CSV table of C-alpha atoms in Angstrom, one decimal:
chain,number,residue,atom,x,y,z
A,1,UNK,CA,-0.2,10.4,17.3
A,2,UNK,CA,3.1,7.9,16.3
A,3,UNK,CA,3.8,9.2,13.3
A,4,UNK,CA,6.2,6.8,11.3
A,5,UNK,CA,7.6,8.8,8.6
A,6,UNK,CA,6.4,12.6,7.7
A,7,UNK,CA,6.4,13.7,3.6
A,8,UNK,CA,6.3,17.3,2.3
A,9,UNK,CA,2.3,16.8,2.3
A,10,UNK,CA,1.6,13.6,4.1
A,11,UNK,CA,2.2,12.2,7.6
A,12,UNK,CA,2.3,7.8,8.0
A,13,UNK,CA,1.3,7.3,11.2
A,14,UNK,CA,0.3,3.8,13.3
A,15,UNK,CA,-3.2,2.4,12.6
A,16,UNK,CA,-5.5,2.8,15.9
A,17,UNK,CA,-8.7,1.1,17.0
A,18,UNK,CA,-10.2,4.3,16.6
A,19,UNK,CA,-10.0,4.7,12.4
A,20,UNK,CA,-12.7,2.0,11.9
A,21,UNK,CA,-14.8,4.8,10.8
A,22,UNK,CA,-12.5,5.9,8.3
A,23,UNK,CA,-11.8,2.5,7.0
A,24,UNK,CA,-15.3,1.7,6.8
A,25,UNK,CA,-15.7,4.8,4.4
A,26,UNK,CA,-13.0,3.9,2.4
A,27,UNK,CA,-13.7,0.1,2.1
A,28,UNK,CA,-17.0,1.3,1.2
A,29,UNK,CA,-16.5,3.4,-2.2
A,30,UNK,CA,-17.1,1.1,-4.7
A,31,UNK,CA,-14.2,3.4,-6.9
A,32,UNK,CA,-11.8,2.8,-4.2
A,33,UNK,CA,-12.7,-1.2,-4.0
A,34,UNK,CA,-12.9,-1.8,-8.1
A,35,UNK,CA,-9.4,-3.4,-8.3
A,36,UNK,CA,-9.6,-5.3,-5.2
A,37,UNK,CA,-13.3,-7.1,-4.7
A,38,UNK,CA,-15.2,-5.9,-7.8
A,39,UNK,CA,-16.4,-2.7,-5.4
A,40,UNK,CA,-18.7,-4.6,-3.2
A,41,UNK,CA,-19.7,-3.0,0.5
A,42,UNK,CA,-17.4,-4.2,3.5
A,43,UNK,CA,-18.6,-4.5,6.5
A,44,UNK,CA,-18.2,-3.1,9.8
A,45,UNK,CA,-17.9,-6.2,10.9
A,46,UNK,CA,-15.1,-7.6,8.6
A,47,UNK,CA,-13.3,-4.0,9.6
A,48,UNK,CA,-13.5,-5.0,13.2
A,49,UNK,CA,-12.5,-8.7,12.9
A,50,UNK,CA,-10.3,-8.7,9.7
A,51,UNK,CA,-9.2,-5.5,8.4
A,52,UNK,CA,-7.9,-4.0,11.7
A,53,UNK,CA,-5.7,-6.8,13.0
A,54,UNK,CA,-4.1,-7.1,9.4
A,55,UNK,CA,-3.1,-3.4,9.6
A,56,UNK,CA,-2.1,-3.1,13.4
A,57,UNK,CA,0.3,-6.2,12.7
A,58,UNK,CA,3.5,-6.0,14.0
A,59,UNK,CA,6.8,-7.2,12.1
A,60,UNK,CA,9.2,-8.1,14.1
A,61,UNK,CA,12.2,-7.8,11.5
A,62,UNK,CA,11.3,-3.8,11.5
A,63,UNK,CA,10.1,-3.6,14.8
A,64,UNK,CA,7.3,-1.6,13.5
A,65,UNK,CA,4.1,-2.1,11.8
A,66,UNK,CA,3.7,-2.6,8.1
A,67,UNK,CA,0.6,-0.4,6.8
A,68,UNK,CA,0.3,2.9,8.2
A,69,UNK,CA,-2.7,5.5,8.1
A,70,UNK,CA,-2.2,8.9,5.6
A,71,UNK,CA,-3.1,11.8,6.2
A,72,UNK,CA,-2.4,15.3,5.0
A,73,UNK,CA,0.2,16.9,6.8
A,74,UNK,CA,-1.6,20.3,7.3
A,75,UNK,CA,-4.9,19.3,7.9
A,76,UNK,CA,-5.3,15.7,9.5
A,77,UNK,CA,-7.6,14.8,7.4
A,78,UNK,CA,-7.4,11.3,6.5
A,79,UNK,CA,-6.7,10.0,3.1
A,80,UNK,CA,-6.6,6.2,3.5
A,81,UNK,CA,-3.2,4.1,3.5
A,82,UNK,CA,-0.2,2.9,2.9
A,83,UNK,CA,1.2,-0.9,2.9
A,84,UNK,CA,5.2,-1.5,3.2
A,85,UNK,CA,5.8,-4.6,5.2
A,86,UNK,CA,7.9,-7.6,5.1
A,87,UNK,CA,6.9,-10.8,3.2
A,88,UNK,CA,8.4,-12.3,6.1
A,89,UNK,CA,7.4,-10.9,9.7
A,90,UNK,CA,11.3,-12.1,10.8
A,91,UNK,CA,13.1,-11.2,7.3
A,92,UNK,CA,13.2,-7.7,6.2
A,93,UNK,CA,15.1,-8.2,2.6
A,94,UNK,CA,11.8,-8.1,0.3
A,95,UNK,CA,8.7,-5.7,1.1
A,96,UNK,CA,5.5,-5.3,-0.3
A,97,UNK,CA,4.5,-1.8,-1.3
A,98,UNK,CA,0.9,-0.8,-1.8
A,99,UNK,CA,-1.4,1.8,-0.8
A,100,UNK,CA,-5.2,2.3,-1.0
A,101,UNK,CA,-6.5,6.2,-1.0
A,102,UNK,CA,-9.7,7.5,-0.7
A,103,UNK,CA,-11.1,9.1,-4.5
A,104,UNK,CA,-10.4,12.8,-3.1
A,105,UNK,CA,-6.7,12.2,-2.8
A,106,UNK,CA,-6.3,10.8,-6.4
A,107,UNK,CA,-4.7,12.3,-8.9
A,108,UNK,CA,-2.7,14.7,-6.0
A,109,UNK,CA,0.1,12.6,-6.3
A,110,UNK,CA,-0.3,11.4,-2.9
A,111,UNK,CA,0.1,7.3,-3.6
A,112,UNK,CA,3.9,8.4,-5.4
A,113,UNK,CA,4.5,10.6,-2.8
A,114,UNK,CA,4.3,8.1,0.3
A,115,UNK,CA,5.5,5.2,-1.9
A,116,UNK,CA,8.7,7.1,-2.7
A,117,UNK,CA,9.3,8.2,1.3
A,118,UNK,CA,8.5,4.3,2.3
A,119,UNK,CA,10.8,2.8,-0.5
A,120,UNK,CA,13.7,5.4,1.2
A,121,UNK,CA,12.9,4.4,4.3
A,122,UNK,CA,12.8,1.2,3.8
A,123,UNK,CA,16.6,1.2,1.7
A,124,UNK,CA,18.1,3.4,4.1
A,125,UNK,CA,16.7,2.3,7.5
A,126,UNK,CA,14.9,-1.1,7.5
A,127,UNK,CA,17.6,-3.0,5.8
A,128,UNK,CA,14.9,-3.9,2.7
A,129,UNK,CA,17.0,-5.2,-0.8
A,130,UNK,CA,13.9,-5.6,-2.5
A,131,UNK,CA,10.4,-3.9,-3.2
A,132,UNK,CA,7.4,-5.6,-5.1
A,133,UNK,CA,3.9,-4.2,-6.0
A,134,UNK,CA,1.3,-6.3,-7.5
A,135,UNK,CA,-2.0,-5.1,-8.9
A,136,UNK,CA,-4.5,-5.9,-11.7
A,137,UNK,CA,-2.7,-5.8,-15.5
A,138,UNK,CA,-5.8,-3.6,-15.9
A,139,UNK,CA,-5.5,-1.2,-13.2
A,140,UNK,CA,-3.4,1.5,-14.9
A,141,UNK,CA,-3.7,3.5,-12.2
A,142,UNK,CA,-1.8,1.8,-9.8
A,143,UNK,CA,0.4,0.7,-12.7
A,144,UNK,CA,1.5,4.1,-12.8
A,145,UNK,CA,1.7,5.1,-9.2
A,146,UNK,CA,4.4,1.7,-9.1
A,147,UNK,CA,6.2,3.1,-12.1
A,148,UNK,CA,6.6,6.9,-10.8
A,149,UNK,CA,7.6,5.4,-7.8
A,150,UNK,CA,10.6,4.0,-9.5
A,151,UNK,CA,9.8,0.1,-9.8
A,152,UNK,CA,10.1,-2.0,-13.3
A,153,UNK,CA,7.7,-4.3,-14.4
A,154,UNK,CA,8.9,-7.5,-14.1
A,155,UNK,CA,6.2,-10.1,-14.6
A,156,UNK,CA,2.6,-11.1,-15.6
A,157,UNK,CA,0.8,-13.6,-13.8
A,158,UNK,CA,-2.6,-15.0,-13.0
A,159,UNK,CA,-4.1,-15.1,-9.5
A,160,UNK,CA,-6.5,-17.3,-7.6
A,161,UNK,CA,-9.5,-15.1,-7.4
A,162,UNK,CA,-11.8,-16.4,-4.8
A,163,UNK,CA,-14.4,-14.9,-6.8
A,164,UNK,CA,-13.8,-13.5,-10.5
A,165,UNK,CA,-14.1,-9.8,-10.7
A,166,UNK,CA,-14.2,-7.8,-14.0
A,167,UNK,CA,-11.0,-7.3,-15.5
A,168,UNK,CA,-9.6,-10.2,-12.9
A,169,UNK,CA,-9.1,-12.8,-16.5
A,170,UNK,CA,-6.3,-10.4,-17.9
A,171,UNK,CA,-4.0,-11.5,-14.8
A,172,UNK,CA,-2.1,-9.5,-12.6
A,173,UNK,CA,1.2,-7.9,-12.7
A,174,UNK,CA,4.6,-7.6,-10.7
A,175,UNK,CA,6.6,-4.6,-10.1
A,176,UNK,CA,10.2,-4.3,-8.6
A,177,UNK,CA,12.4,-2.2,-7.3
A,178,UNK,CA,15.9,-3.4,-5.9
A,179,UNK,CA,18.2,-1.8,-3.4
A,180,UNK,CA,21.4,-1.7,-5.9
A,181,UNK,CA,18.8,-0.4,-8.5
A,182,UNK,CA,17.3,2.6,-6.3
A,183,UNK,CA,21.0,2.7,-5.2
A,184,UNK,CA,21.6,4.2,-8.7
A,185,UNK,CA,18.8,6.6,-8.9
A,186,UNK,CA,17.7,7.5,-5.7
């Protein structure tokens, strides 16, 4: 497998044609898809035509990909993923973090664990200055994850929902991270 970046308990490794089945699981836990369609089903075929291509996108400005499959170092088995790409494909200064992890792996300290390793990486080797995370001011969760992960809030804001989901009417909130910042406290 490419793996991408390796973690005391996790290994990032390039998305294949061949994890449909494992993305069709998680897309499918209506935990897991709360914060992000209300939990509704997904369907194979949005997997095949949408989800896929999204996560085996190339950036250019990395010259890797930007969401990468997790799974546990020791066993393989797969715990969902991890997003750190460019908001620009040809621009590398400001990357979105953001992860999505199957219900087993929460709590485990998985979603801190890669989003620490990606943030290094992405300091150190990709020539990132700045790393966002947005989620639903509701979603404590992921609130956290961002916040052990060493970003800051920095802003409330309200999102075009293509459809309203509950909690969707309290907004959504920013989170950053800055090179000079992490610089400081790596």
């Amino acid at each position: 497998m490419n793996t991408f970046l390796e973690t005391d308990r996790l290994a990032l490794r390039a998305f294949t044609e061949a994890d449909a089945d494992h993305l069709l699981a998680l897309d499918n836990d209506p935990d897991v898809m709360r914060f992000i369609n209300g939990g509704r089903p997904t369907s194979r075929e949005v997997i095949q035509a949408q989800t896929l291509p999204r996560l085996l996108h190339d950036y250019p400005c990395f010259g890797t990909r930007g969401y990468w499959a997790a799974e546990e170092k020791d066993t393989g088995v797969f715990l969902g993923w991890f997003e750190f790409r460019p908001l620009d494909d040809h621009n590398p200064a400001v990357a979105e973090l953001g992860y999505r992890l199957n219900k087993a792996a929460w709590g485990s300290g998985y979603a801190t664990e890669g989003s620490q390793a990606l943030i290094r990486k992405g300091f150190t080797d990709l020539g990132v200055q700045r790393v966002i995370a947005n989620t639903m001011t509701v979603n404590t969760g992921s609130r956290r994850v961002m916040e052990k992960a060493g970003l800051s809030f920095l802003r409330d804001f309200s999102g075009d929902w293509p459809e309203a989901i509950e909690g969707s009417e309290h907004g959504e909130v920013e989170y950053e991270l800055t090179r000079t910042k992490w610089e400081q406290h790596p």
